[in-house]
PDB file of C-alpha atoms in Angstrom:
ATOM      1  CA  MET A 298     -20.702 -16.535 -21.854  1.00  0.00           C
ATOM      2  CA  ALA A 299     -18.494 -19.442 -21.414  1.00  0.00           C
ATOM      3  CA  GLY A 300     -18.417 -21.916 -24.336  1.00  0.00           C
ATOM      4  CA  GLY A 301     -20.131 -21.022 -27.662  1.00  0.00           C
ATOM      5  CA  LEU A 302     -19.542 -17.382 -29.360  1.00  0.00           C
ATOM      6  CA  PHE A 303     -17.258 -16.149 -26.694  1.00  0.00           C
ATOM      7  CA  ASN A 304     -15.056 -18.619 -25.020  1.00  0.00           C
ATOM      8  CA  SER A 305     -13.833 -18.400 -21.642  1.00  0.00           C
ATOM      9  CA  ASN A 306     -10.790 -16.442 -22.252  1.00  0.00           C
ATOM     10  CA  PHE A 307     -12.580 -13.241 -21.678  1.00  0.00           C
ATOM     11  CA  VAL A 308     -13.837 -14.441 -18.433  1.00  0.00           C
ATOM     12  CA  THR A 309     -10.142 -15.676 -17.441  1.00  0.00           C
ATOM     13  CA  LEU A 310      -8.523 -12.506 -18.654  1.00  0.00           C
ATOM     14  CA  SER A 311     -10.973 -10.119 -17.010  1.00  0.00           C
ATOM     15  CA  SER A 312     -10.548 -11.966 -13.794  1.00  0.00           C
ATOM     16  CA  ALA A 313      -6.729 -12.100 -14.265  1.00  0.00           C
ATOM     17  CA  MET A 314      -7.013  -8.412 -14.648  1.00  0.00           C
ATOM     18  CA  ASP A 315      -9.124  -7.942 -11.630  1.00  0.00           C
ATOM     19  CA  ALA A 316      -6.345  -9.687  -9.388  1.00  0.00           C
ATOM     20  CA  SER A 317      -3.802  -7.647 -11.172  1.00  0.00           C
ATOM     21  CA  ALA A 318      -5.499  -4.340 -10.359  1.00  0.00           C
ATOM     22  CA  LEU A 319      -6.633  -5.714  -6.795  1.00  0.00           C
ATOM     23  CA  ARG A 320      -2.880  -6.400  -6.058  1.00  0.00           C
ATOM     24  CA  HIS A 321      -1.814  -2.957  -7.171  1.00  0.00           C
ATOM     25  CA  ARG A 322      -4.419  -1.796  -4.659  1.00  0.00           C
ATOM     26  CA  VAL A 323      -2.688  -3.768  -1.927  1.00  0.00           C
ATOM     27  CA  ILE A 324       0.979  -2.658  -2.783  1.00  0.00           C
ATOM     28  CA  SER A 325       0.014   0.982  -3.027  1.00  0.00           C
ATOM     29  CA  GLN A 326      -1.828   0.400   0.605  1.00  0.00           C
ATOM     30  CA  ASN A 327       1.810  -1.233   1.727  1.00  0.00           C
ATOM     31  CA  ILE A 328       3.818   1.571   0.370  1.00  0.00           C
ATOM     32  CA  ALA A 329       1.479   4.069   1.915  1.00  0.00           C
ATOM     33  CA  ASN A 330       2.023   2.016   5.255  1.00  0.00           C
ATOM     34  CA  ALA A 331       5.898   1.768   4.819  1.00  0.00           C
ATOM     35  CA  GLU A 332       6.468   3.916   7.941  1.00  0.00           C
ATOM     36  CA  THR A 333       3.261   2.928  10.323  1.00  0.00           C
ATOM     37  CA  PRO A 334       4.434   1.290  13.357  1.00  0.00           C
ATOM     38  CA  GLY A 335       2.988  -2.279  13.858  1.00  0.00           C
ATOM     39  CA  TYR A 336       1.808  -2.698  10.193  1.00  0.00           C
ATOM     40  CA  LYS A 337       2.051  -6.099   8.470  1.00  0.00           C
ATOM     41  CA  ARG A 338       2.299  -6.247   4.877  1.00  0.00           C
ATOM     42  CA  LYS A 339      -0.664  -7.518   2.994  1.00  0.00           C
ATOM     43  CA  GLU A 340      -0.585 -10.286  -0.046  1.00  0.00           C
ATOM     44  CA  VAL A 341      -2.921 -10.869  -2.679  1.00  0.00           C
ATOM     45  CA  VAL A 342      -3.250 -14.910  -3.631  1.00  0.00           C
ATOM     46  CA  PHE A 343      -4.741 -15.418  -6.981  1.00  0.00           C
ATOM     47  CA  GLU A 344      -2.576 -17.365  -9.690  1.00  0.00           C
ATOM     48  CA  ASP A 345      -2.213 -20.313  -7.610  1.00  0.00           C
ATOM     49  CA  VAL A 346      -6.092 -20.566  -7.120  1.00  0.00           C
ATOM     50  CA  LEU A 347      -6.527 -19.753 -11.011  1.00  0.00           C
ATOM     51  CA  ARG A 348      -4.239 -22.513 -11.752  1.00  0.00           C
ATOM     52  CA  GLU A 349      -6.146 -24.981  -9.611  1.00  0.00           C
ATOM     53  CA  ALA A 350      -9.258 -24.172 -11.655  1.00  0.00           C
ATOM     54  CA  LEU A 351      -7.835 -24.364 -15.198  1.00  0.00           C
ATOM     55  CA  SER A 352      -6.041 -27.951 -14.106  1.00  0.00           C
ATOM     56  CA  PRO A 353      -6.954 -31.097 -15.443  1.00  0.00           C
ATOM     57  CA  GLN A 354     -10.300 -32.991 -14.363  1.00  0.00           C
ATOM     58  CA  GLU A 355      -8.745 -36.130 -13.486  1.00  0.00           C
ATOM     59  CA  LEU A 356      -6.869 -34.382 -10.301  1.00  0.00           C
ATOM     60  CA  ARG A 357     -10.127 -33.556  -8.855  1.00  0.00           C
ATOM     61  CA  ILE A 358     -11.857 -35.356  -6.320  1.00  0.00           C
ATOM     62  CA  LYS A 359     -15.025 -37.493  -7.856  1.00  0.00           C
ATOM     63  CA  LYS A 360     -18.347 -36.200  -6.692  1.00  0.00           C
ATOM     64  CA  GLU A 361     -21.497 -38.228  -6.444  1.00  0.00           C
ATOM     65  CA  ASP A 362     -23.740 -35.445  -4.726  1.00  0.00           C
ATOM     66  CA  PRO A 363     -24.185 -31.984  -5.297  1.00  0.00           C
ATOM     67  CA  ARG A 364     -23.473 -31.578  -1.643  1.00  0.00           C
ATOM     68  CA  HIS A 365     -19.646 -33.162  -1.700  1.00  0.00           C
ATOM     69  CA  PHE A 366     -17.025 -30.786  -0.828  1.00  0.00           C
ATOM     70  CA  SER A 367     -14.736 -30.114  -3.799  1.00  0.00           C
ATOM     71  CA  ASN A 368     -11.001 -29.706  -3.795  1.00  0.00           C
ATOM     72  CA  TYR A 369     -11.096 -27.277  -6.409  1.00  0.00           C
ATOM     73  CA  PRO A 370     -13.026 -24.477  -7.989  1.00  0.00           C
ATOM     74  CA  GLU A 371     -15.662 -25.587  -9.770  1.00  0.00           C
ATOM     75  CA  ASN A 372     -15.528 -22.875 -12.512  1.00  0.00           C
ATOM     76  CA  ILE A 373     -13.178 -19.805 -14.026  1.00  0.00           C
ATOM     77  CA  GLU A 374     -15.897 -17.470 -12.449  1.00  0.00           C
ATOM     78  CA  ASP A 375     -15.610 -18.693  -8.807  1.00  0.00           C
ATOM     79  CA  VAL A 376     -12.002 -18.118  -8.613  1.00  0.00           C
ATOM     80  CA  GLN A 377     -11.548 -15.031  -6.350  1.00  0.00           C
ATOM     81  CA  ALA A 378      -8.388 -13.319  -5.537  1.00  0.00           C
ATOM     82  CA  ARG A 379      -7.635 -13.473  -1.257  1.00  0.00           C
ATOM     83  CA  MET A 380      -5.880 -11.091   0.434  1.00  0.00           C
ATOM     84  CA  GLY A 381      -3.724 -11.633   3.825  1.00  0.00           C
ATOM     85  CA  SER A 382      -1.284 -10.429   5.895  1.00  0.00           C
ATOM     86  CA  VAL A 383       2.247 -11.763   6.537  1.00  0.00           C
ATOM     87  CA  ARG A 384       2.260 -11.320  10.471  1.00  0.00           C
ATOM     88  CA  ASN A 385       5.299 -13.556  11.445  1.00  0.00           C
ATOM     89  CA  THR A 386       7.983 -11.112  10.037  1.00  0.00           C
ATOM     90  CA  TRP A 387       9.677  -8.011  11.349  1.00  0.00           C
ATOM     91  CA  ILE A 388      11.697  -5.412   9.297  1.00  0.00           C
ATOM     92  CA  THR A 389      11.910  -2.572  11.852  1.00  0.00           C
ATOM     93  CA  ASN A 390      11.939  -2.362  15.479  1.00  0.00           C
ATOM     94  CA  ASP A 391       8.415  -0.994  15.662  1.00  0.00           C
ATOM     95  CA  GLY A 392       6.953  -4.102  14.277  1.00  0.00           C
ATOM     96  CA  ASN A 393       6.554  -2.757  10.391  1.00  0.00           C
ATOM     97  CA  ASN A 394       7.458  -5.429   8.023  1.00  0.00           C
ATOM     98  CA  VAL A 395       7.084  -3.561   4.799  1.00  0.00           C
ATOM     99  CA  ASP A 396      10.234  -4.145   2.408  1.00  0.00           C
ATOM    100  CA  ILE A 397       9.979  -0.662   0.368  1.00  0.00           C
ATOM    101  CA  ASP A 398      12.515  -2.234  -2.085  1.00  0.00           C
ATOM    102  CA  GLN A 399      10.728  -5.465  -2.242  1.00  0.00           C
ATOM    103  CA  GLU A 400       7.348  -3.868  -2.814  1.00  0.00           C
ATOM    104  CA  MET A 401       8.208  -1.452  -5.544  1.00  0.00           C
ATOM    105  CA  ALA A 402       9.869  -4.688  -7.435  1.00  0.00           C
ATOM    106  CA  VAL A 403       6.652  -6.308  -7.000  1.00  0.00           C
ATOM    107  CA  MET A 404       4.949  -3.146  -8.261  1.00  0.00           C
ATOM    108  CA  ALA A 405       6.884  -3.192 -11.722  1.00  0.00           C
ATOM    109  CA  ALA A 406       6.550  -6.863 -12.460  1.00  0.00           C
ATOM    110  CA  ASN A 407       2.670  -6.484 -11.753  1.00  0.00           C
ATOM    111  CA  SER A 408       2.241  -3.472 -13.810  1.00  0.00           C
ATOM    112  CA  LEU A 409       3.759  -5.241 -16.716  1.00  0.00           C
ATOM    113  CA  ARG A 410       1.606  -8.166 -16.191  1.00  0.00           C
ATOM    114  CA  TYR A 411      -1.812  -6.030 -16.240  1.00  0.00           C
ATOM    115  CA  GLN A 412      -0.273  -4.388 -19.436  1.00  0.00           C
ATOM    116  CA  THR A 413       0.108  -7.261 -21.032  1.00  0.00           C
ATOM    117  CA  LEU A 414      -3.023  -8.690 -19.917  1.00  0.00           C
ATOM    118  CA  ALA A 415      -4.689  -5.555 -21.072  1.00  0.00           C
ATOM    119  CA  ARG A 416      -2.748  -6.030 -24.475  1.00  0.00           C
ATOM    120  CA  LEU A 417      -4.205  -9.781 -24.764  1.00  0.00           C
ATOM    121  CA  MET A 418      -7.654  -8.653 -24.163  1.00  0.00           C
ATOM    122  CA  ASP A 419      -7.405  -6.122 -27.014  1.00  0.00           C
ATOM    123  CA  GLN A 420      -6.033  -8.735 -29.217  1.00  0.00           C
ATOM    124  CA  ASN A 421      -8.845 -11.066 -28.325  1.00  0.00           C
ATOM    125  CA  ILE A 422     -11.368  -8.308 -29.429  1.00  0.00           C
ATOM    126  CA  VAL A 423      -9.605  -7.745 -32.400  1.00  0.00           C
ATOM    127  CA  ARG A 424     -10.050 -11.269 -33.327  1.00  0.00           C
ATOM    128  CA  TYR A 425     -13.494 -11.537 -32.725  1.00  0.00           C
ATOM    129  CA  ASN A 426     -14.157  -8.267 -35.008  1.00  0.00           C
ATOM    130  CA  ILE A 427     -11.657 -10.085 -37.890  1.00  0.00           C
ATOM    131  CA  ILE A 428     -14.709 -12.989 -37.740  1.00  0.00           C
ATOM    132  CA  LEU A 429     -17.434 -10.686 -37.362  1.00  0.00           C
ATOM    133  CA  LYS A 430     -16.855  -8.291 -40.245  1.00  0.00           C
ATOM    134  CA  GLY A 431     -14.426 -10.631 -42.285  1.00  0.00           C
ATOM    135  CA  THR A 432     -11.894  -7.425 -42.224  1.00  0.00           C
ATOM    136  CA  ARG A 433     -10.486  -5.476 -39.510  1.00  0.00           C
TER     137      ARG A 433
ATOM    138  CA  MET B 224     -14.646  -4.741 -10.182  1.00  0.00           C
ATOM    139  CA  LEU B 225     -12.250  -2.298  -8.590  1.00  0.00           C
ATOM    140  CA  ASP B 226     -12.147   1.438  -8.996  1.00  0.00           C
ATOM    141  CA  PHE B 227      -8.746   3.061  -9.480  1.00  0.00           C
ATOM    142  CA  MET B 228      -9.899   6.219  -7.738  1.00  0.00           C
ATOM    143  CA  ASP B 229     -10.062   4.421  -4.605  1.00  0.00           C
ATOM    144  CA  THR B 230      -6.315   3.286  -5.359  1.00  0.00           C
ATOM    145  CA  VAL B 231      -5.370   6.839  -6.314  1.00  0.00           C
ATOM    146  CA  ASN B 232      -6.923   7.777  -2.926  1.00  0.00           C
ATOM    147  CA  ILE B 233      -4.573   5.406  -0.964  1.00  0.00           C
ATOM    148  CA  SER B 234      -1.421   6.693  -2.765  1.00  0.00           C
ATOM    149  CA  ALA B 235      -2.712  10.298  -2.087  1.00  0.00           C
ATOM    150  CA  SER B 236      -2.989   9.690   1.637  1.00  0.00           C
ATOM    151  CA  GLY B 237       0.424   8.360   2.019  1.00  0.00           C
ATOM    152  CA  MET B 238       1.645  11.706   0.348  1.00  0.00           C
ATOM    153  CA  THR B 239      -0.475  13.787   2.690  1.00  0.00           C
ATOM    154  CA  ALA B 240       0.754  11.883   5.551  1.00  0.00           C
ATOM    155  CA  GLN B 241       4.690  12.342   4.644  1.00  0.00           C
ATOM    156  CA  ARG B 242       4.197  15.704   3.810  1.00  0.00           C
ATOM    157  CA  PHE B 243       2.470  16.470   7.141  1.00  0.00           C
ATOM    158  CA  ARG B 244       5.469  14.714   8.656  1.00  0.00           C
ATOM    159  CA  LEU B 245       7.550  16.985   6.771  1.00  0.00           C
ATOM    160  CA  ASP B 246       5.822  19.875   8.355  1.00  0.00           C
ATOM    161  CA  VAL B 247       6.303  18.554  11.534  1.00  0.00           C
ATOM    162  CA  ILE B 248      10.265  18.027  10.743  1.00  0.00           C
ATOM    163  CA  ALA B 249      10.586  21.732   9.690  1.00  0.00           C
ATOM    164  CA  SER B 250       9.324  22.891  13.055  1.00  0.00           C
ATOM    165  CA  ASN B 251      11.267  20.762  15.259  1.00  0.00           C
ATOM    166  CA  ILE B 252      14.339  21.935  13.078  1.00  0.00           C
ATOM    167  CA  ALA B 253      13.291  25.544  13.239  1.00  0.00           C
ATOM    168  CA  ASN B 254      12.874  25.360  16.924  1.00  0.00           C
ATOM    169  CA  ALA B 255      16.062  23.610  17.530  1.00  0.00           C
ATOM    170  CA  GLU B 256      17.025  26.558  19.660  1.00  0.00           C
ATOM    171  CA  THR B 257      13.830  27.949  20.934  1.00  0.00           C
ATOM    172  CA  THR B 258      13.786  28.345  24.814  1.00  0.00           C
ATOM    173  CA  ARG B 259      10.245  29.976  25.476  1.00  0.00           C
ATOM    174  CA  THR B 260       7.222  28.177  24.677  1.00  0.00           C
ATOM    175  CA  GLU B 261       3.257  28.593  25.341  1.00  0.00           C
ATOM    176  CA  GLU B 262       3.435  25.798  27.728  1.00  0.00           C
ATOM    177  CA  GLY B 263       6.371  27.209  29.599  1.00  0.00           C
ATOM    178  CA  GLY B 264       9.872  26.078  29.214  1.00  0.00           C
ATOM    179  CA  PRO B 265      11.604  25.337  26.078  1.00  0.00           C
ATOM    180  CA  TYR B 266      10.280  23.326  22.747  1.00  0.00           C
ATOM    181  CA  ARG B 267       9.933  19.524  22.858  1.00  0.00           C
ATOM    182  CA  ARG B 268      10.747  17.673  19.963  1.00  0.00           C
ATOM    183  CA  ARG B 269       7.430  16.419  18.230  1.00  0.00           C
ATOM    184  CA  ALA B 270       7.069  12.924  16.412  1.00  0.00           C
ATOM    185  CA  VAL B 271       4.159  12.096  14.000  1.00  0.00           C
ATOM    186  CA  LEU B 272       2.246   8.616  14.659  1.00  0.00           C
ATOM    187  CA  PHE B 273       0.774   7.000  11.767  1.00  0.00           C
ATOM    188  CA  ALA B 274      -2.007   4.619  11.473  1.00  0.00           C
ATOM    189  CA  GLU B 275      -3.315   2.248   9.060  1.00  0.00           C
ATOM    190  CA  ALA B 276      -6.557   3.718   7.695  1.00  0.00           C
ATOM    191  CA  PHE B 277      -9.851   2.148   6.458  1.00  0.00           C
ATOM    192  CA  GLN B 278     -12.904   3.105   4.852  1.00  0.00           C
ATOM    193  CA  ASN B 279     -15.281   1.329   7.592  1.00  0.00           C
ATOM    194  CA  ALA B 280     -15.155  -0.262  10.665  1.00  0.00           C
ATOM    195  CA  VAL B 281     -12.597  -3.038  11.062  1.00  0.00           C
ATOM    196  CA  ASP B 282     -12.134  -5.446  13.998  1.00  0.00           C
ATOM    197  CA  GLU B 283     -11.145  -9.013  15.090  1.00  0.00           C
ATOM    198  CA  LEU B 284     -14.531  -9.824  13.585  1.00  0.00           C
ATOM    199  CA  ASN B 285     -14.656  -7.772  10.207  1.00  0.00           C
ATOM    200  CA  PRO B 286     -11.351  -8.636   9.103  1.00  0.00           C
ATOM    201  CA  PRO B 287     -10.665  -5.735   6.545  1.00  0.00           C
ATOM    202  CA  ASP B 288     -11.031  -6.432   2.851  1.00  0.00           C
ATOM    203  CA  VAL B 289      -9.472  -4.857  -0.449  1.00  0.00           C
ATOM    204  CA  ALA B 290     -12.499  -2.687  -0.688  1.00  0.00           C
ATOM    205  CA  SER B 291     -11.861  -1.117   2.746  1.00  0.00           C
ATOM    206  CA  LEU B 292      -8.336  -0.196   2.128  1.00  0.00           C
ATOM    207  CA  ALA B 293      -7.798   3.499   2.600  1.00  0.00           C
ATOM    208  CA  GLY B 294      -4.310   4.019   2.913  1.00  0.00           C
ATOM    209  CA  VAL B 295      -2.820   5.816   5.942  1.00  0.00           C
ATOM    210  CA  ARG B 296      -3.773   8.487   8.485  1.00  0.00           C
ATOM    211  CA  VAL B 297      -1.774  10.549  11.252  1.00  0.00           C
ATOM    212  CA  ALA B 298      -3.161   9.057  14.566  1.00  0.00           C
ATOM    213  CA  ARG B 299      -1.608  11.715  16.428  1.00  0.00           C
ATOM    214  CA  VAL B 300       1.527  13.837  17.101  1.00  0.00           C
ATOM    215  CA  GLU B 301       3.191  13.466  20.388  1.00  0.00           C
ATOM    216  CA  ALA B 302       5.405  15.623  22.233  1.00  0.00           C
ATOM    217  CA  ASP B 303       9.036  13.790  23.039  1.00  0.00           C
ATOM    218  CA  SER B 304       9.196  13.277  26.640  1.00  0.00           C
ATOM    219  CA  GLY B 305      13.075  12.844  26.481  1.00  0.00           C
ATOM    220  CA  PRO B 306      15.262  15.506  28.750  1.00  0.00           C
ATOM    221  CA  PHE B 307      16.141  18.752  27.610  1.00  0.00           C
ATOM    222  CA  ARG B 308      19.648  19.441  26.504  1.00  0.00           C
ATOM    223  CA  MET B 309      21.737  21.073  29.419  1.00  0.00           C
ATOM    224  CA  VAL B 310      23.972  24.017  27.940  1.00  0.00           C
ATOM    225  CA  TYR B 311      26.429  26.124  29.875  1.00  0.00           C
ATOM    226  CA  ASP B 312      25.826  30.014  28.984  1.00  0.00           C
ATOM    227  CA  PRO B 313      25.608  32.226  31.999  1.00  0.00           C
ATOM    228  CA  SER B 314      24.965  34.951  29.791  1.00  0.00           C
ATOM    229  CA  HIS B 315      21.720  33.386  28.122  1.00  0.00           C
ATOM    230  CA  PRO B 316      18.717  35.297  29.355  1.00  0.00           C
ATOM    231  CA  ASP B 317      17.098  32.109  30.472  1.00  0.00           C
ATOM    232  CA  ALA B 318      19.874  30.857  32.287  1.00  0.00           C
ATOM    233  CA  ASP B 319      19.597  29.205  35.966  1.00  0.00           C
ATOM    234  CA  GLU B 320      21.660  30.176  38.972  1.00  0.00           C
ATOM    235  CA  ASN B 321      24.525  27.990  37.895  1.00  0.00           C
ATOM    236  CA  GLY B 322      24.761  29.296  34.630  1.00  0.00           C
ATOM    237  CA  TYR B 323      22.802  26.386  32.784  1.00  0.00           C
ATOM    238  CA  VAL B 324      20.083  27.068  29.965  1.00  0.00           C
ATOM    239  CA  GLN B 325      17.783  24.220  29.116  1.00  0.00           C
ATOM    240  CA  MET B 326      17.764  23.663  25.350  1.00  0.00           C
ATOM    241  CA  PRO B 327      15.303  21.680  23.235  1.00  0.00           C
ATOM    242  CA  ASN B 328      15.610  17.922  22.844  1.00  0.00           C
ATOM    243  CA  VAL B 329      15.630  18.318  19.368  1.00  0.00           C
ATOM    244  CA  ASN B 330      18.750  16.372  17.853  1.00  0.00           C
ATOM    245  CA  VAL B 331      19.382  18.351  14.407  1.00  0.00           C
ATOM    246  CA  LEU B 332      21.085  15.452  12.829  1.00  0.00           C
ATOM    247  CA  ARG B 333      18.077  12.914  13.710  1.00  0.00           C
ATOM    248  CA  GLU B 334      15.620  15.179  12.032  1.00  0.00           C
ATOM    249  CA  MET B 335      17.476  15.415   9.062  1.00  0.00           C
ATOM    250  CA  VAL B 336      17.739  11.445   8.786  1.00  0.00           C
ATOM    251  CA  ASP B 337      13.876  11.699   9.640  1.00  0.00           C
ATOM    252  CA  LEU B 338      13.491  14.388   6.691  1.00  0.00           C
ATOM    253  CA  ILE B 339      15.405  12.004   3.982  1.00  0.00           C
ATOM    254  CA  ASN B 340      13.380   9.413   5.078  1.00  0.00           C
ATOM    255  CA  ALA B 341       9.807  11.005   4.543  1.00  0.00           C
ATOM    256  CA  GLN B 342      11.225  12.164   1.590  1.00  0.00           C
ATOM    257  CA  ARG B 343      11.920   8.775   0.164  1.00  0.00           C
ATOM    258  CA  ALA B 344       8.234   7.805   1.543  1.00  0.00           C
ATOM    259  CA  TYR B 345       7.006  10.469  -0.431  1.00  0.00           C
ATOM    260  CA  GLU B 346       8.555   9.666  -3.327  1.00  0.00           C
ATOM    261  CA  ALA B 347       7.469   5.805  -3.356  1.00  0.00           C
ATOM    262  CA  ASN B 348       4.045   6.878  -2.970  1.00  0.00           C
ATOM    263  CA  VAL B 349       4.014   9.053  -6.115  1.00  0.00           C
ATOM    264  CA  SER B 350       5.648   6.052  -7.545  1.00  0.00           C
ATOM    265  CA  ALA B 351       2.712   4.014  -6.816  1.00  0.00           C
ATOM    266  CA  LEU B 352       0.408   6.778  -8.072  1.00  0.00           C
ATOM    267  CA  ASN B 353       1.907   6.915 -11.473  1.00  0.00           C
ATOM    268  CA  THR B 354       1.558   3.206 -11.832  1.00  0.00           C
ATOM    269  CA  THR B 355      -1.802   3.576 -11.212  1.00  0.00           C
ATOM    270  CA  LYS B 356      -2.195   5.846 -14.008  1.00  0.00           C
ATOM    271  CA  ALA B 357      -0.454   3.502 -16.115  1.00  0.00           C
ATOM    272  CA  PHE B 358      -2.623   0.743 -15.079  1.00  0.00           C
ATOM    273  CA  ALA B 359      -5.656   2.957 -15.929  1.00  0.00           C
ATOM    274  CA  ASN B 360      -4.503   4.050 -19.518  1.00  0.00           C
ATOM    275  CA  ALA B 361      -3.664   0.384 -20.387  1.00  0.00           C
ATOM    276  CA  ALA B 362      -7.367  -0.513 -19.380  1.00  0.00           C
ATOM    277  CA  LEU B 363      -8.647   2.548 -21.821  1.00  0.00           C
ATOM    278  CA  GLN B 364      -6.370   0.898 -24.584  1.00  0.00           C
ATOM    279  CA  ILE B 365      -8.584  -2.032 -24.995  1.00  0.00           C
ATOM    280  CA  GLY B 366     -10.845  -2.182 -27.795  1.00  0.00           C
ATOM    281  CA  LYS B 367      -8.724   0.173 -29.912  1.00  0.00           C
ATOM    282  CA  GLY B 368      -6.756  -2.922 -31.852  1.00  0.00           C
ATOM    283  CA  GLY B 369      -3.642  -1.521 -30.563  1.00  0.00           C
TER     284      GLY B 369
END
């Protein structure tokens, strides 16, 4: 789908929306386990990986053989959100490190981000409709 | 692609767990003066233990991924082994020869604090559920040209 009629906006936006939905699921899991002894809060890493994938070509390691390792994801479709646990902090005596206020704040920010992305995706489709029909 | 219903289920499991905790706290408060039980002796305070829930088996070799998250579950309900309160009341039917009655090891003040905690945790889960609904609504608006 990349290039040609449909540029990678669709791919970038949909993977960003997927990452945002995934982050929301992980935040929901953190909130559900706010009182579970020994639970460690989980986090999603996506934006940093995506930024690397979109970074200029000259910052990448030159590859002369397809078997060489790369320091960046090859294309945007390969960018996957990753989940990890924060293991080295404690909030309560039972080993739980979910800070409910922080989770609520991150959830609100993430919700705004998702709705912005959905709006952008919508506008993207509207733009193609204008081109295809010559009118809205 | 993620299914929003799975995220809804995570928040629902949190709400169920907190509601169960409220039930146990209510039972503790209701039995704060109960001196006779099925097991014999006064009522013992009960505590709910939560554990993280997954949709499939998770161990060191199979770390949890996003698709396996399933919220929280009640691991078990444990009786508090702490000492009973000794109250001097010679007229009580269950008083011993020195006039002392063994009362349940329920501290009503502590139960009230737990109650507020459970209520706040429940509300946090409701809030997460509402945000999931906003997500789904935003996704449904795509293509409508809004």
